[in-house]
PDB file of C-alpha atoms and ligand atoms in Angstrom:
ATOM      1  CA  MET F   1     -12.542  -8.865   0.795  1.00 94.00           C
ATOM      2  CA  GLU F   2      -9.775 -11.236   1.854  1.00 97.00           C
ATOM      3  CA  VAL F   3      -7.085 -11.600  -0.824  1.00 98.00           C
ATOM      4  CA  ARG F   4      -4.581 -14.468  -0.927  1.00 98.00           C
ATOM      5  CA  THR F   5      -1.710 -15.310  -3.276  1.00 98.00           C
ATOM      6  CA  GLY F   6      -0.100 -18.674  -3.998  1.00 98.00           C
ATOM      7  CA  ILE F   7       3.087 -19.662  -5.814  1.00 98.00           C
ATOM      8  CA  GLY F   8       3.705 -22.808  -7.863  1.00 98.00           C
ATOM      9  CA  TRP F   9       6.759 -24.214  -9.631  1.00 98.00           C
ATOM     10  CA  ASP F  10       7.407 -27.412 -11.564  1.00 98.00           C
ATOM     11  CA  VAL F  11       9.989 -29.022 -13.817  1.00 98.00           C
ATOM     12  CA  HIS F  12       9.778 -32.055 -16.088  1.00 98.00           C
ATOM     13  CA  ARG F  13      12.466 -33.879 -18.006  1.00 98.00           C
ATOM     14  CA  ILE F  14      12.284 -33.798 -21.805  1.00 98.00           C
ATOM     15  CA  ALA F  15      11.770 -37.186 -23.480  1.00 96.00           C
ATOM     16  CA  PRO F  16      11.457 -38.094 -27.144  1.00 94.00           C
ATOM     17  CA  GLY F  17       8.304 -39.824 -28.340  1.00 92.00           C
ATOM     18  CA  ARG F  18       5.885 -38.235 -25.851  1.00 94.00           C
ATOM     19  CA  PRO F  19       3.253 -35.609 -26.621  1.00 95.00           C
ATOM     20  CA  LEU F  20       4.113 -32.122 -25.323  1.00 98.00           C
ATOM     21  CA  MET F  21       1.166 -30.798 -23.276  1.00 98.00           C
ATOM     22  CA  LEU F  22       1.388 -27.222 -21.989  1.00 98.00           C
ATOM     23  CA  GLY F  23      -1.601 -25.613 -20.296  1.00 98.00           C
ATOM     24  CA  GLY F  24      -3.895 -28.322 -21.652  1.00 98.00           C
ATOM     25  CA  VAL F  25      -2.812 -27.625 -25.243  1.00 98.00           C
ATOM     26  CA  ARG F  26      -0.953 -30.107 -27.447  1.00 98.00           C
ATOM     27  CA  VAL F  27       2.171 -28.319 -28.702  1.00 98.00           C
ATOM     28  CA  GLU F  28       4.009 -29.437 -31.865  1.00 97.00           C
ATOM     29  CA  ALA F  29       7.529 -30.514 -30.879  1.00 97.00           C
ATOM     30  CA  GLU F  30       9.955 -33.351 -31.529  1.00 94.00           C
ATOM     31  CA  PHE F  31       9.786 -34.245 -27.814  1.00 97.00           C
ATOM     32  CA  GLY F  32       7.414 -34.356 -24.868  1.00 98.00           C
ATOM     33  CA  LEU F  33       7.859 -34.399 -21.090  1.00 97.00           C
ATOM     34  CA  LEU F  34       8.345 -37.376 -18.797  1.00 96.00           C
ATOM     35  CA  GLY F  35       5.844 -37.845 -15.988  1.00 91.00           C
ATOM     36  CA  HIS F  36       3.371 -40.173 -14.364  1.00 87.00           C
ATOM     37  CA  SER F  37       0.426 -38.110 -15.653  1.00 88.00           C
ATOM     38  CA  ASP F  38       0.415 -36.263 -18.997  1.00 92.00           C
ATOM     39  CA  ALA F  39       3.350 -34.242 -17.523  1.00 95.00           C
ATOM     40  CA  ASP F  40       1.698 -30.865 -18.170  1.00 97.00           C
ATOM     41  CA  VAL F  41       4.274 -28.814 -16.306  1.00 98.00           C
ATOM     42  CA  LEU F  42       2.256 -25.569 -16.563  1.00 98.00           C
ATOM     43  CA  ILE F  43      -0.951 -27.063 -15.160  1.00 98.00           C
ATOM     44  CA  HIS F  44       1.044 -28.650 -12.325  1.00 97.00           C
ATOM     45  CA  ALA F  45       2.554 -25.271 -11.381  1.00 98.00           C
ATOM     46  CA  ILE F  46      -0.857 -23.554 -11.513  1.00 98.00           C
ATOM     47  CA  THR F  47      -2.452 -26.337  -9.440  1.00 98.00           C
ATOM     48  CA  ASP F  48       0.187 -25.865  -6.714  1.00 98.00           C
ATOM     49  CA  ALA F  49      -0.347 -22.093  -6.789  1.00 98.00           C
ATOM     50  CA  VAL F  50      -4.134 -22.525  -6.384  1.00 98.00           C
ATOM     51  CA  LEU F  51      -3.630 -24.943  -3.477  1.00 98.00           C
ATOM     52  CA  GLY F  52      -0.937 -22.725  -1.958  1.00 98.00           C
ATOM     53  CA  ALA F  53      -3.121 -19.612  -1.914  1.00 98.00           C
ATOM     54  CA  ALA F  54      -5.634 -21.494   0.247  1.00 98.00           C
ATOM     55  CA  SER F  55      -2.902 -23.275   2.294  1.00 98.00           C
ATOM     56  CA  LEU F  56      -4.215 -26.643   1.103  1.00 98.00           C
ATOM     57  CA  GLY F  57      -0.893 -28.431   0.657  1.00 97.00           C
ATOM     58  CA  ASP F  58       0.508 -29.506  -2.700  1.00 97.00           C
ATOM     59  CA  ILE F  59      -0.381 -31.515  -5.791  1.00 95.00           C
ATOM     60  CA  GLY F  60       1.498 -34.633  -4.620  1.00 92.00           C
ATOM     61  CA  GLN F  61      -0.591 -34.801  -1.451  1.00 93.00           C
ATOM     62  CA  HIS F  62      -3.838 -34.763  -3.406  1.00 92.00           C
ATOM     63  CA  PHE F  63      -2.655 -36.844  -6.401  1.00 87.00           C
ATOM     64  CA  PRO F  64       0.250 -39.138  -5.351  1.00 83.00           C
ATOM     65  CA  ASP F  65       2.308 -40.251  -8.363  1.00 80.00           C
ATOM     66  CA  SER F  66       2.427 -43.738  -6.787  1.00 83.00           C
ATOM     67  CA  ASP F  67      -1.337 -44.038  -7.373  1.00 82.00           C
ATOM     68  CA  PRO F  68      -2.138 -45.953 -10.611  1.00 83.00           C
ATOM     69  CA  ARG F  69      -5.361 -43.895 -10.954  1.00 80.00           C
ATOM     70  CA  TRP F  70      -3.237 -40.920 -12.093  1.00 77.00           C
ATOM     71  CA  SER F  71      -1.081 -42.854 -14.574  1.00 80.00           C
ATOM     72  CA  GLY F  72      -1.367 -40.990 -17.893  1.00 77.00           C
ATOM     73  CA  ALA F  73      -4.060 -38.778 -16.343  1.00 82.00           C
ATOM     74  CA  SER F  74      -4.986 -35.523 -18.043  1.00 89.00           C
ATOM     75  CA  SER F  75      -3.724 -32.812 -15.684  1.00 93.00           C
ATOM     76  CA  ASP F  76      -6.942 -30.818 -16.217  1.00 94.00           C
ATOM     77  CA  GLN F  77      -8.547 -32.925 -13.537  1.00 94.00           C
ATOM     78  CA  PHE F  78      -5.893 -31.934 -10.954  1.00 95.00           C
ATOM     79  CA  LEU F  79      -6.584 -28.269 -11.613  1.00 97.00           C
ATOM     80  CA  ARG F  80     -10.370 -28.725 -11.564  1.00 96.00           C
ATOM     81  CA  HIS F  81     -10.083 -30.540  -8.226  1.00 95.00           C
ATOM     82  CA  ALA F  82      -7.907 -27.773  -6.745  1.00 97.00           C
ATOM     83  CA  LEU F  83     -10.480 -25.214  -7.917  1.00 98.00           C
ATOM     84  CA  ALA F  84     -13.286 -27.185  -6.225  1.00 97.00           C
ATOM     85  CA  LEU F  85     -11.285 -27.340  -2.978  1.00 97.00           C
ATOM     86  CA  VAL F  86     -10.670 -23.584  -2.824  1.00 98.00           C
ATOM     87  CA  ARG F  87     -14.312 -22.886  -3.717  1.00 98.00           C
ATOM     88  CA  GLU F  88     -15.325 -25.017  -0.713  1.00 98.00           C
ATOM     89  CA  GLN F  89     -13.387 -22.474   1.377  1.00 97.00           C
ATOM     90  CA  GLY F  90     -15.330 -19.627  -0.230  1.00 98.00           C
ATOM     91  CA  PHE F  91     -12.530 -18.505  -2.572  1.00 98.00           C
ATOM     92  CA  GLU F  92     -12.740 -17.494  -6.222  1.00 98.00           C
ATOM     93  CA  ILE F  93      -9.750 -17.054  -8.532  1.00 98.00           C
ATOM     94  CA  VAL F  94      -9.083 -13.415  -9.426  1.00 98.00           C
ATOM     95  CA  HIS F  95      -5.972 -13.758 -11.579  1.00 98.00           C
ATOM     96  CA  VAL F  96      -3.387 -16.286 -12.760  1.00 99.00           C
ATOM     97  CA  ASP F  97       0.086 -15.227 -13.905  1.00 99.00           C
ATOM     98  CA  THR F  98       2.463 -17.820 -15.337  1.00 99.00           C
ATOM     99  CA  VAL F  99       5.770 -18.334 -17.097  1.00 99.00           C
ATOM    100  CA  ILE F 100       7.002 -21.359 -19.023  1.00 99.00           C
ATOM    101  CA  ILE F 101      10.791 -21.608 -19.280  1.00 98.00           C
ATOM    102  CA  ALA F 102      11.688 -23.648 -22.365  1.00 98.00           C
ATOM    103  CA  GLU F 103      14.636 -23.405 -24.738  1.00 98.00           C
ATOM    104  CA  ARG F 104      12.453 -24.651 -27.588  1.00 96.00           C
ATOM    105  CA  PRO F 105      10.075 -24.764 -29.328  1.00 97.00           C
ATOM    106  CA  LYS F 106       8.998 -21.141 -29.774  1.00 98.00           C
ATOM    107  CA  LEU F 107       5.746 -20.954 -27.837  1.00 98.00           C
ATOM    108  CA  GLY F 108       4.444 -17.457 -28.590  1.00 98.00           C
ATOM    109  CA  GLY F 109       2.047 -18.799 -31.215  1.00 98.00           C
ATOM    110  CA  TYR F 110       0.319 -20.921 -28.554  1.00 98.00           C
ATOM    111  CA  ARG F 111      -0.294 -18.116 -26.038  1.00 98.00           C
ATOM    112  CA  GLU F 112      -3.943 -17.435 -26.895  1.00 98.00           C
ATOM    113  CA  ALA F 113      -4.842 -21.145 -27.207  1.00 98.00           C
ATOM    114  CA  ILE F 114      -3.319 -21.852 -23.764  1.00 98.00           C
ATOM    115  CA  ARG F 115      -5.112 -18.865 -22.181  1.00 98.00           C
ATOM    116  CA  LYS F 116      -8.415 -20.002 -23.695  1.00 98.00           C
ATOM    117  CA  ARG F 117      -7.975 -23.605 -22.539  1.00 98.00           C
ATOM    118  CA  LEU F 118      -6.973 -22.581 -18.993  1.00 98.00           C
ATOM    119  CA  ALA F 119      -9.910 -20.156 -18.910  1.00 98.00           C
ATOM    120  CA  GLU F 120     -12.273 -23.035 -19.733  1.00 98.00           C
ATOM    121  CA  VAL F 121     -10.827 -25.285 -17.016  1.00 98.00           C
ATOM    122  CA  LEU F 122     -10.831 -22.479 -14.413  1.00 98.00           C
ATOM    123  CA  GLU F 123     -14.183 -21.006 -15.526  1.00 98.00           C
ATOM    124  CA  LEU F 124     -12.559 -17.595 -15.861  1.00 98.00           C
ATOM    125  CA  ASP F 125     -12.353 -14.842 -18.466  1.00 98.00           C
ATOM    126  CA  PRO F 126      -9.098 -15.376 -20.472  1.00 98.00           C
ATOM    127  CA  GLU F 127      -8.273 -11.741 -19.629  1.00 98.00           C
ATOM    128  CA  ARG F 128      -7.604 -12.948 -16.064  1.00 98.00           C
ATOM    129  CA  ILE F 129      -4.976 -15.435 -17.261  1.00 98.00           C
ATOM    130  CA  SER F 130      -1.455 -14.407 -18.223  1.00 98.00           C
ATOM    131  CA  VAL F 131       0.915 -16.793 -20.024  1.00 99.00           C
ATOM    132  CA  LYS F 132       4.530 -15.797 -20.608  1.00 98.00           C
ATOM    133  CA  PHE F 133       7.512 -17.611 -22.118  1.00 98.00           C
ATOM    134  CA  LYS F 134      11.257 -17.416 -21.521  1.00 98.00           C
ATOM    135  CA  THR F 135      14.306 -19.336 -22.642  1.00 98.00           C
ATOM    136  CA  ALA F 136      17.059 -20.108 -20.128  1.00 98.00           C
ATOM    137  CA  GLU F 137      19.650 -18.500 -22.445  1.00 98.00           C
ATOM    138  CA  GLY F 138      21.435 -21.846 -22.856  1.00 98.00           C
ATOM    139  CA  LEU F 139      22.087 -22.183 -19.115  1.00 98.00           C
ATOM    140  CA  ASP F 140      21.434 -25.113 -16.768  1.00 97.00           C
ATOM    141  CA  SER F 141      19.210 -28.108 -17.589  1.00 98.00           C
ATOM    142  CA  VAL F 142      16.488 -26.057 -19.306  1.00 98.00           C
ATOM    143  CA  GLY F 143      19.086 -24.281 -21.409  1.00 98.00           C
ATOM    144  CA  ALA F 144      20.695 -27.598 -22.332  1.00 98.00           C
ATOM    145  CA  GLY F 145      17.334 -28.765 -23.689  1.00 97.00           C
ATOM    146  CA  GLN F 146      16.915 -31.439 -20.982  1.00 98.00           C
ATOM    147  CA  ALA F 147      13.924 -29.985 -19.151  1.00 98.00           C
ATOM    148  CA  VAL F 148      11.031 -27.524 -19.198  1.00 98.00           C
ATOM    149  CA  GLN F 149      10.023 -25.480 -16.145  1.00 98.00           C
ATOM    150  CA  ALA F 150       6.905 -23.520 -15.254  1.00 98.00           C
ATOM    151  CA  GLN F 151       6.044 -20.999 -12.546  1.00 99.00           C
ATOM    152  CA  ALA F 152       2.656 -19.614 -11.522  1.00 99.00           C
ATOM    153  CA  VAL F 153       1.222 -17.038  -9.141  1.00 99.00           C
ATOM    154  CA  VAL F 154      -2.495 -17.275  -8.376  1.00 99.00           C
ATOM    155  CA  THR F 155      -4.583 -14.624  -6.624  1.00 98.00           C
ATOM    156  CA  LEU F 156      -7.737 -15.695  -4.762  1.00 98.00           C
ATOM    157  CA  GLN F 157     -10.345 -13.637  -2.993  1.00 98.00           C
ATOM    158  CA  ARG F 158     -13.315 -14.302  -0.715  1.00 97.00           C
ATOM    159  CA  GLU F 159     -15.750 -12.280   1.336  1.00 94.00           C
ATOM    160  CA  SER F 160     -14.051 -11.483   4.622  1.00 85.00           C
ATOM    161  CA  SER F 161     -15.484 -13.557   7.478  1.00 68.00           C
ATOM    162  CA  LYS F 162     -15.058 -10.599   9.905  1.00 56.00           C
TER     163      LYS F 162
HETATM  164  O1  C5P Q 201      14.280 -15.916 -23.067  1.00 65.54           O
HETATM  165  P1  C5P Q 201      14.192 -14.682 -23.906  1.00 65.54           P
HETATM  166  O2  C5P Q 201      14.214 -13.429 -23.060  1.00 65.54           O
HETATM  167  O3  C5P Q 201      15.195 -14.661 -25.019  1.00 65.54           O
HETATM  168  O4  C5P Q 201      12.776 -14.728 -24.614  1.00 65.54           O
HETATM  169  C1  C5P Q 201      12.397 -13.663 -25.450  1.00 65.54           C
HETATM  170  C2  C5P Q 201      10.940 -13.859 -25.873  1.00 65.54           C
HETATM  171  O5  C5P Q 201      10.813 -15.020 -26.709  1.00 65.54           O
HETATM  172  C3  C5P Q 201       9.979 -14.089 -24.743  1.00 65.54           C
HETATM  173  O6  C5P Q 201       9.556 -12.872 -24.183  1.00 65.54           O
HETATM  174  C4  C5P Q 201       8.841 -14.850 -25.432  1.00 65.54           C
HETATM  175  O7  C5P Q 201       7.936 -13.936 -26.011  1.00 65.54           O
HETATM  176  C5  C5P Q 201       9.540 -15.612 -26.543  1.00 65.54           C
HETATM  177  N1  C5P Q 201       9.699 -17.063 -26.258  1.00 65.54           N
HETATM  178  C6  C5P Q 201       8.890 -17.990 -26.885  1.00 65.54           C
HETATM  179  N2  C5P Q 201       9.057 -19.327 -26.668  1.00 65.54           N
HETATM  180  C7  C5P Q 201      10.013 -19.766 -25.839  1.00 65.54           C
HETATM  181  C8  C5P Q 201      10.836 -18.842 -25.162  1.00 65.54           C
HETATM  182  C9  C5P Q 201      10.660 -17.487 -25.398  1.00 65.54           C
HETATM  183  O8  C5P Q 201       7.994 -17.611 -27.660  1.00 65.54           O
HETATM  184  N3  C5P Q 201      10.153 -21.092 -25.657  1.00 65.54           N
HETATM  185 MG1   MG Q 202       4.667 -31.992 -12.682  1.00 65.54          MG
END
């Protein structure tokens, strides 16, 4: 078996009056995130990690934010497309580990819903998906309540060609 890992990171600015989408789940909050698409910072980080593990570039190459087709787009479709691309190369996802860095709201109550939703999109057992949360302890833009960040590490495997 050939095993590959990919890393993804994203940040979006907080904005009042937008829905907060994290991992494909609508989270109750008095703010959302700014972005051309639905601004799902977690799905964007996972999409980059999937692409990275197969050395297939990054999300902006595949879905330019200058393209009106992706205006308000549900980020699920970015992740589904990345999955299709790595499958074309013979890869399957083995595991996804993530962290959302947000000062508020408390996200622990959404962990299982996010795992379940990501598992549906990635056609994986939720046991293979890890979702963690951290504050920034009041530091920097996340700590000041101006932004939310996400990080992801994705492990792929395929039958070795040799
Ligand atoms: O950032 P800190 O170490 O204080 O986070 C402690 C715990 O609080 C995390 O391990 C996580 O379980 C939870 N948390 C959360 N929602 C956040 C940030 C942290 O549920 N937005
Ligand atoms: Mg993004």
